[in-house]
PDB file of C-alpha atoms in Angstrom:
ATOM      1  CA  SER A   1      17.951  -9.374   7.300  1.00 87.00           C
ATOM      2  CA  GLN A   2      17.093 -11.454  10.144  1.00 88.00           C
ATOM      3  CA  THR A   3      17.782  -9.870  13.590  1.00 93.00           C
ATOM      4  CA  ILE A   4      17.041 -11.734  16.972  1.00 96.00           C
ATOM      5  CA  HIS A   5      16.686 -10.316  20.662  1.00 96.00           C
ATOM      6  CA  GLN A   6      16.689 -11.154  23.878  1.00 97.00           C
ATOM      7  CA  TRP A   7      15.789  -9.267  27.142  1.00 94.00           C
ATOM      8  CA  PRO A   8      16.651  -8.709  29.571  1.00 95.00           C
ATOM      9  CA  ALA A   9      20.578  -9.164  29.308  1.00 95.00           C
ATOM     10  CA  THR A  10      21.575  -9.735  32.928  1.00 96.00           C
ATOM     11  CA  LEU A  11      18.848 -10.533  36.028  1.00 97.00           C
ATOM     12  CA  VAL A  12      19.434 -10.825  39.177  1.00 97.00           C
ATOM     13  CA  GLN A  13      15.861 -12.607  41.171  1.00 97.00           C
ATOM     14  CA  PRO A  14      15.977 -14.326  44.702  1.00 98.00           C
ATOM     15  CA  VAL A  15      14.830 -17.918  45.305  1.00 97.00           C
ATOM     16  CA  GLY A  16      11.951 -18.637  44.669  1.00 97.00           C
ATOM     17  CA  SER A  17      10.764 -15.774  42.804  1.00 97.00           C
ATOM     18  CA  PRO A  18       9.505 -16.394  39.453  1.00 97.00           C
ATOM     19  CA  LEU A  19      10.884 -15.351  35.293  1.00 96.00           C
ATOM     20  CA  SER A  20      10.285 -14.296  32.359  1.00 97.00           C
ATOM     21  CA  LEU A  21      12.532 -14.159  29.675  1.00 97.00           C
ATOM     22  CA  GLU A  22      11.495 -12.969  26.354  1.00 97.00           C
ATOM     23  CA  CYS A  23      12.920 -13.382  23.472  1.00 97.00           C
ATOM     24  CA  THR A  24      11.604 -12.255  19.266  1.00 97.00           C
ATOM     25  CA  VAL A  25      12.775 -12.852  15.915  1.00 97.00           C
ATOM     26  CA  GLU A  26      12.527 -10.265  12.769  1.00 96.00           C
ATOM     27  CA  GLY A  27      13.065 -11.040   9.598  1.00 94.00           C
ATOM     28  CA  THR A  28      11.615 -14.461   9.271  1.00 91.00           C
ATOM     29  CA  SER A  29       8.975 -16.255   8.833  1.00 89.00           C
ATOM     30  CA  ASN A  30       8.008 -20.202  10.844  1.00 90.00           C
ATOM     31  CA  PRO A  31      11.322 -20.066  12.065  1.00 92.00           C
ATOM     32  CA  ASN A  32      12.301 -23.253  14.239  1.00 91.00           C
ATOM     33  CA  LEU A  33      13.154 -21.367  18.092  1.00 94.00           C
ATOM     34  CA  TYR A  34      15.059 -22.459  20.656  1.00 94.00           C
ATOM     35  CA  TRP A  35      15.732 -22.116  24.527  1.00 96.00           C
ATOM     36  CA  TYR A  36      19.812 -22.692  25.586  1.00 96.00           C
ATOM     37  CA  ARG A  37      21.453 -22.649  28.767  1.00 96.00           C
ATOM     38  CA  GLN A  38      24.749 -22.444  28.725  1.00 94.00           C
ATOM     39  CA  ALA A  39      27.021 -23.409  32.358  1.00 88.00           C
ATOM     40  CA  ALA A  40      30.327 -21.444  32.651  1.00 80.00           C
ATOM     41  CA  GLY A  41      32.945 -23.737  30.628  1.00 75.00           C
ATOM     42  CA  ARG A  42      30.386 -26.518  29.882  1.00 80.00           C
ATOM     43  CA  GLY A  43      28.173 -26.967  26.860  1.00 85.00           C
ATOM     44  CA  LEU A  44      25.295 -25.315  25.255  1.00 92.00           C
ATOM     45  CA  GLN A  45      22.478 -27.372  26.855  1.00 92.00           C
ATOM     46  CA  LEU A  46      18.931 -27.307  24.746  1.00 91.00           C
ATOM     47  CA  LEU A  47      15.913 -26.868  27.276  1.00 93.00           C
ATOM     48  CA  PHE A  48      13.116 -25.913  24.657  1.00 93.00           C
ATOM     49  CA  TYR A  49      12.163 -25.825  20.925  1.00 91.00           C
ATOM     50  CA  SER A  50       9.560 -24.804  19.221  1.00 92.00           C
ATOM     51  CA  VAL A  51       8.607 -25.403  15.445  1.00 89.00           C
ATOM     52  CA  GLY A  52       5.234 -23.203  15.183  1.00 90.00           C
ATOM     53  CA  ILE A  53       3.072 -21.567  17.505  1.00 94.00           C
ATOM     54  CA  GLY A  54       1.748 -23.341  20.586  1.00 91.00           C
ATOM     55  CA  GLN A  55       4.205 -26.303  19.797  1.00 91.00           C
ATOM     56  CA  ILE A  56       6.778 -26.874  22.491  1.00 92.00           C
ATOM     57  CA  SER A  57       9.046 -29.900  23.268  1.00 89.00           C
ATOM     58  CA  SER A  58      11.345 -30.049  26.449  1.00 87.00           C
ATOM     59  CA  GLU A  59      14.658 -31.933  26.435  1.00 80.00           C
ATOM     60  CA  VAL A  60      15.228 -31.813  30.038  1.00 78.00           C
ATOM     61  CA  PRO A  61      12.829 -32.238  32.831  1.00 70.00           C
ATOM     62  CA  GLN A  62      13.239 -29.085  34.733  1.00 79.00           C
ATOM     63  CA  ASN A  63      11.693 -26.340  36.861  1.00 88.00           C
ATOM     64  CA  LEU A  64      11.575 -24.041  33.419  1.00 94.00           C
ATOM     65  CA  SER A  65       8.511 -23.899  31.279  1.00 95.00           C
ATOM     66  CA  ALA A  66       8.442 -22.077  27.316  1.00 96.00           C
ATOM     67  CA  SER A  67       5.502 -20.575  25.437  1.00 96.00           C
ATOM     68  CA  ARG A  68       5.397 -19.601  21.908  1.00 97.00           C
ATOM     69  CA  PRO A  69       2.416 -16.835  21.886  1.00 96.00           C
ATOM     70  CA  GLN A  70       3.516 -15.935  18.481  1.00 96.00           C
ATOM     71  CA  ASP A  71       5.639 -16.961  15.728  1.00 95.00           C
ATOM     72  CA  ARG A  72       8.716 -14.907  16.182  1.00 96.00           C
ATOM     73  CA  GLN A  73       7.877 -14.584  19.915  1.00 97.00           C
ATOM     74  CA  PHE A  74       9.739 -16.979  22.937  1.00 97.00           C
ATOM     75  CA  ILE A  75       9.151 -16.843  26.302  1.00 97.00           C
ATOM     76  CA  LEU A  76      10.482 -18.718  29.037  1.00 97.00           C
ATOM     77  CA  SER A  77       9.771 -18.636  32.653  1.00 97.00           C
ATOM     78  CA  SER A  78       9.781 -20.175  35.825  1.00 96.00           C
ATOM     79  CA  LYS A  79       7.130 -20.211  38.900  1.00 96.00           C
ATOM     80  CA  LYS A  80      10.127 -20.335  40.816  1.00 96.00           C
ATOM     81  CA  LEU A  81      13.794 -20.032  40.589  1.00 96.00           C
ATOM     82  CA  LEU A  82      16.196 -22.381  42.322  1.00 95.00           C
ATOM     83  CA  LEU A  83      19.825 -21.121  42.767  1.00 94.00           C
ATOM     84  CA  SER A  84      20.748 -24.562  39.914  1.00 92.00           C
ATOM     85  CA  ASP A  85      18.542 -22.335  37.621  1.00 94.00           C
ATOM     86  CA  SER A  86      21.750 -19.437  37.175  1.00 94.00           C
ATOM     87  CA  GLY A  87      23.553 -18.805  33.940  1.00 95.00           C
ATOM     88  CA  PHE A  88      23.419 -18.133  30.581  1.00 96.00           C
ATOM     89  CA  TYR A  89      20.073 -18.452  28.552  1.00 97.00           C
ATOM     90  CA  LEU A  90      20.488 -17.983  24.855  1.00 98.00           C
ATOM     91  CA  CYS A  91      17.316 -18.220  22.540  1.00 98.00           C
ATOM     92  CA  ALA A  92      18.270 -19.562  18.568  1.00 96.00           C
ATOM     93  CA  TRP A  93      16.496 -20.131  15.933  1.00 95.00           C
ATOM     94  CA  SER A  94      16.629 -21.675  12.483  1.00 92.00           C
ATOM     95  CA  ALA A  95      14.936 -21.898   9.533  1.00 88.00           C
ATOM     96  CA  GLY A  96      12.616 -24.362   8.819  1.00 69.00           C
ATOM     97  CA  THR A  97      13.775 -26.937   5.798  1.00 69.00           C
ATOM     98  CA  GLY A  98      16.458 -26.395   3.992  1.00 67.00           C
ATOM     99  CA  THR A  99      19.785 -24.567   5.977  1.00 76.00           C
ATOM    100  CA  ARG A 100      20.527 -26.679   9.091  1.00 86.00           C
ATOM    101  CA  GLU A 101      22.775 -23.530  11.379  1.00 91.00           C
ATOM    102  CA  GLN A 102      21.492 -21.599  14.078  1.00 94.00           C
ATOM    103  CA  TYR A 103      21.339 -18.193  15.129  1.00 95.00           C
ATOM    104  CA  PHE A 104      21.715 -16.972  18.815  1.00 97.00           C
ATOM    105  CA  GLY A 105      20.863 -14.131  20.475  1.00 97.00           C
ATOM    106  CA  PRO A 106      22.903 -12.008  22.826  1.00 97.00           C
ATOM    107  CA  GLY A 107      21.848 -13.698  25.362  1.00 96.00           C
ATOM    108  CA  THR A 108      20.698 -13.470  29.414  1.00 97.00           C
ATOM    109  CA  ARG A 109      23.024 -13.467  32.631  1.00 96.00           C
ATOM    110  CA  LEU A 110      20.420 -15.175  34.949  1.00 96.00           C
ATOM    111  CA  THR A 111      21.876 -15.276  38.569  1.00 96.00           C
ATOM    112  CA  VAL A 112      19.929 -16.059  41.677  1.00 96.00           C
ATOM    113  CA  THR A 113      20.465 -14.983  45.285  1.00 97.00           C
TER     114      THR A 113
ATOM    115  CA  SER B   1      25.690 -41.932  25.751  1.00 68.00           C
ATOM    116  CA  GLN B   2      26.493 -39.220  23.504  1.00 68.00           C
ATOM    117  CA  LYS B   3      29.876 -37.798  23.544  1.00 82.00           C
ATOM    118  CA  ILE B   4      31.787 -34.850  22.415  1.00 88.00           C
ATOM    119  CA  GLU B   5      34.568 -33.192  23.258  1.00 90.00           C
ATOM    120  CA  GLN B   6      36.849 -30.595  22.447  1.00 92.00           C
ATOM    121  CA  ASN B   7      40.286 -29.310  24.058  1.00 82.00           C
ATOM    122  CA  SER B   8      39.417 -28.121  27.691  1.00 76.00           C
ATOM    123  CA  GLU B   9      42.312 -26.375  28.117  1.00 84.00           C
ATOM    124  CA  ALA B  10      43.154 -22.237  26.021  1.00 91.00           C
ATOM    125  CA  LEU B  11      45.041 -22.496  23.075  1.00 95.00           C
ATOM    126  CA  ASN B  12      47.521 -19.992  22.491  1.00 96.00           C
ATOM    127  CA  ILE B  13      49.742 -18.844  19.433  1.00 96.00           C
ATOM    128  CA  GLN B  14      51.295 -16.494  18.004  1.00 97.00           C
ATOM    129  CA  GLU B  15      50.063 -14.091  15.196  1.00 97.00           C
ATOM    130  CA  GLY B  16      50.360 -15.086  12.329  1.00 97.00           C
ATOM    131  CA  LYS B  17      50.897 -18.219  12.882  1.00 97.00           C
ATOM    132  CA  THR B  18      48.149 -21.296  12.148  1.00 97.00           C
ATOM    133  CA  ALA B  19      45.577 -22.520  14.736  1.00 97.00           C
ATOM    134  CA  THR B  20      44.140 -26.276  15.310  1.00 97.00           C
ATOM    135  CA  LEU B  21      41.156 -27.328  17.038  1.00 97.00           C
ATOM    136  CA  THR B  22      40.016 -30.511  17.419  1.00 96.00           C
ATOM    137  CA  CYS B  23      36.868 -31.830  17.769  1.00 95.00           C
ATOM    138  CA  ASN B  24      36.146 -35.223  18.745  1.00 95.00           C
ATOM    139  CA  TYR B  25      32.809 -37.186  19.183  1.00 93.00           C
ATOM    140  CA  THR B  26      31.324 -41.143  20.645  1.00 88.00           C
ATOM    141  CA  ASN B  27      28.305 -42.969  20.483  1.00 82.00           C
ATOM    142  CA  TYR B  28      27.300 -40.680  17.676  1.00 79.00           C
ATOM    143  CA  SER B  29      26.755 -40.088  13.657  1.00 81.00           C
ATOM    144  CA  PRO B  30      26.578 -37.099  12.635  1.00 83.00           C
ATOM    145  CA  ALA B  31      25.632 -36.247   9.121  1.00 83.00           C
ATOM    146  CA  TYR B  32      26.807 -32.729   9.573  1.00 89.00           C
ATOM    147  CA  LEU B  33      28.547 -31.024  12.235  1.00 92.00           C
ATOM    148  CA  GLN B  34      29.025 -27.554  12.632  1.00 95.00           C
ATOM    149  CA  TRP B  35      31.266 -24.731  13.963  1.00 97.00           C
ATOM    150  CA  TYR B  36      30.591 -21.325  15.886  1.00 98.00           C
ATOM    151  CA  ARG B  37      32.779 -18.646  17.443  1.00 98.00           C
ATOM    152  CA  GLN B  38      31.718 -17.001  20.798  1.00 96.00           C
ATOM    153  CA  ASP B  39      32.841 -14.254  22.481  1.00 96.00           C
ATOM    154  CA  PRO B  40      33.082 -13.323  26.063  1.00 93.00           C
ATOM    155  CA  GLY B  41      29.042 -12.434  27.116  1.00 92.00           C
ATOM    156  CA  ARG B  42      27.698 -12.982  23.687  1.00 95.00           C
ATOM    157  CA  GLY B  43      25.776 -16.034  21.783  1.00 96.00           C
ATOM    158  CA  PRO B  44      28.025 -17.878  19.570  1.00 97.00           C
ATOM    159  CA  VAL B  45      27.731 -17.502  15.541  1.00 97.00           C
ATOM    160  CA  PHE B  46      27.834 -19.659  13.353  1.00 97.00           C
ATOM    161  CA  LEU B  47      31.062 -20.479  10.833  1.00 97.00           C
ATOM    162  CA  LEU B  48      31.056 -23.567   9.123  1.00 96.00           C
ATOM    163  CA  LEU B  49      28.879 -26.485   8.067  1.00 94.00           C
ATOM    164  CA  ILE B  50      30.906 -30.108   6.674  1.00 94.00           C
ATOM    165  CA  ARG B  51      28.551 -32.695   5.611  1.00 91.00           C
ATOM    166  CA  GLU B  52      29.791 -36.695   6.517  1.00 89.00           C
ATOM    167  CA  ASN B  53      30.311 -36.970   2.826  1.00 90.00           C
ATOM    168  CA  GLU B  54      32.800 -33.678   2.695  1.00 92.00           C
ATOM    169  CA  LYS B  55      36.380 -34.036   3.482  1.00 88.00           C
ATOM    170  CA  GLU B  56      36.956 -30.134   3.922  1.00 95.00           C
ATOM    171  CA  LYS B  57      35.528 -27.016   3.630  1.00 96.00           C
ATOM    172  CA  ARG B  58      36.559 -23.728   3.113  1.00 96.00           C
ATOM    173  CA  LYS B  59      36.001 -19.680   4.051  1.00 95.00           C
ATOM    174  CA  GLU B  60      38.517 -17.056   3.549  1.00 96.00           C
ATOM    175  CA  ARG B  61      41.392 -18.362   6.746  1.00 97.00           C
ATOM    176  CA  LEU B  62      39.235 -21.182   8.327  1.00 98.00           C
ATOM    177  CA  LYS B  63      39.284 -24.432   7.246  1.00 98.00           C
ATOM    178  CA  VAL B  64      37.741 -27.338   8.560  1.00 98.00           C
ATOM    179  CA  THR B  65      37.852 -31.536   7.961  1.00 96.00           C
ATOM    180  CA  PHE B  66      35.578 -34.389   8.899  1.00 94.00           C
ATOM    181  CA  ASP B  67      37.041 -37.250   9.366  1.00 92.00           C
ATOM    182  CA  THR B  68      33.709 -39.953  10.370  1.00 89.00           C
ATOM    183  CA  THR B  69      36.494 -42.627  10.923  1.00 91.00           C
ATOM    184  CA  LEU B  70      38.490 -41.196  13.712  1.00 92.00           C
ATOM    185  CA  LYS B  71      35.360 -39.140  14.900  1.00 92.00           C
ATOM    186  CA  GLN B  72      36.837 -36.414  14.554  1.00 94.00           C
ATOM    187  CA  SER B  73      37.423 -32.675  12.996  1.00 95.00           C
ATOM    188  CA  LEU B  74      39.572 -30.265  12.930  1.00 96.00           C
ATOM    189  CA  PHE B  75      39.254 -26.392  12.805  1.00 97.00           C
ATOM    190  CA  HIS B  76      42.064 -24.437  10.642  1.00 97.00           C
ATOM    191  CA  ILE B  77      42.449 -20.451  11.126  1.00 98.00           C
ATOM    192  CA  THR B  78      45.358 -19.737   8.882  1.00 97.00           C
ATOM    193  CA  ALA B  79      47.480 -16.422   9.485  1.00 98.00           C
ATOM    194  CA  SER B  80      46.133 -16.317  12.933  1.00 97.00           C
ATOM    195  CA  GLN B  81      45.200 -11.870  14.173  1.00 97.00           C
ATOM    196  CA  PRO B  82      44.784 -11.125  17.805  1.00 97.00           C
ATOM    197  CA  ALA B  83      40.819 -10.710  16.697  1.00 98.00           C
ATOM    198  CA  ASP B  84      40.126 -14.624  15.895  1.00 98.00           C
ATOM    199  CA  SER B  85      41.007 -14.824  20.042  1.00 98.00           C
ATOM    200  CA  ALA B  86      37.667 -16.210  20.938  1.00 97.00           C
ATOM    201  CA  THR B  87      35.885 -19.333  22.091  1.00 96.00           C
ATOM    202  CA  TYR B  88      35.203 -22.011  19.140  1.00 97.00           C
ATOM    203  CA  LEU B  89      32.524 -24.699  19.347  1.00 96.00           C
ATOM    204  CA  CYS B  90      31.765 -27.284  17.813  1.00 95.00           C
ATOM    205  CA  ALA B  91      28.265 -28.899  17.232  1.00 94.00           C
ATOM    206  CA  LEU B  92      27.192 -31.863  15.931  1.00 91.00           C
ATOM    207  CA  ASP B  93      23.602 -32.530  13.475  1.00 85.00           C
ATOM    208  CA  ARG B  94      22.696 -35.684  13.303  1.00 74.00           C
ATOM    209  CA  GLY B  95      20.814 -34.234  10.294  1.00 69.00           C
ATOM    210  CA  LEU B  96      17.282 -35.557  11.103  1.00 65.00           C
ATOM    211  CA  PHE B  97      14.260 -33.515  10.728  1.00 60.00           C
ATOM    212  CA  SER B  98      11.367 -34.459  12.688  1.00 58.00           C
ATOM    213  CA  GLY B  99       8.961 -31.667  12.085  1.00 58.00           C
ATOM    214  CA  GLY B 100      11.667 -29.061  10.686  1.00 60.00           C
ATOM    215  CA  TYR B 101      13.695 -28.983  13.559  1.00 66.00           C
ATOM    216  CA  ASN B 102      16.893 -30.037  13.922  1.00 73.00           C
ATOM    217  CA  LYS B 103      18.749 -30.716  17.271  1.00 81.00           C
ATOM    218  CA  LEU B 104      22.302 -29.832  17.658  1.00 89.00           C
ATOM    219  CA  ILE B 105      24.440 -31.279  20.570  1.00 89.00           C
ATOM    220  CA  PHE B 106      27.514 -28.442  21.137  1.00 92.00           C
ATOM    221  CA  GLY B 107      31.146 -29.255  22.978  1.00 93.00           C
ATOM    222  CA  ALA B 108      32.052 -27.254  25.340  1.00 92.00           C
ATOM    223  CA  GLY B 109      34.323 -25.310  23.201  1.00 94.00           C
ATOM    224  CA  THR B 110      37.737 -24.127  23.191  1.00 95.00           C
ATOM    225  CA  ARG B 111      39.372 -20.993  24.091  1.00 96.00           C
ATOM    226  CA  LEU B 112      42.043 -19.575  21.812  1.00 97.00           C
ATOM    227  CA  ALA B 113      44.094 -16.327  22.784  1.00 97.00           C
ATOM    228  CA  VAL B 114      46.871 -15.028  19.470  1.00 97.00           C
ATOM    229  CA  HIS B 115      48.716 -12.630  20.749  1.00 96.00           C
ATOM    230  CA  PRO B 116      50.616 -10.172  18.602  1.00 94.00           C
TER     231      PRO B 116
END
């Protein structure tokens, strides 16, 4: 069966510090991968998606970047965090074809102080 | 711009009753609509998907309807239980695959509390 991992679970970082969040998927090949951010009381905002290694698309301009160095690894990064980067970050995957639902990881709670 | 609305207030019901959650959208024509459950501090979990040409979809105690004329989906939980307490998210899916990618637009969710 497929599983998705995210780490760390929680993170407190000062403004201006770098960020690296990692997501890995097991039990599937060539998944579509997604990074979302969820603010309190708000819907999930799609940040990045990837349909293959090295292929990254950004949905909104922001202080963050994403990379996909391996088929089942997705990384969210920032060189200098802003207060507005605080939130709940979720990684998700979906099968490349045939199915439409997305499967989410446990999330990372990021607080920028 | 596209807009998706779910009841912002929490829905409180008694155990055993039917919970009905609403998802309304504007300026959009989704080919599919998905519902997810999210527990506090956890990632959403997929529940049901309904296609635009389907009026109703059922899975155990769950039922989803999709009215493209009203631009509305209703999500029902029959014989509700305290364990059903969670936030339920609806998501619009246009159904376009661009290189195998489908973009979902999520609502903010409705929190359901089922009381014993």
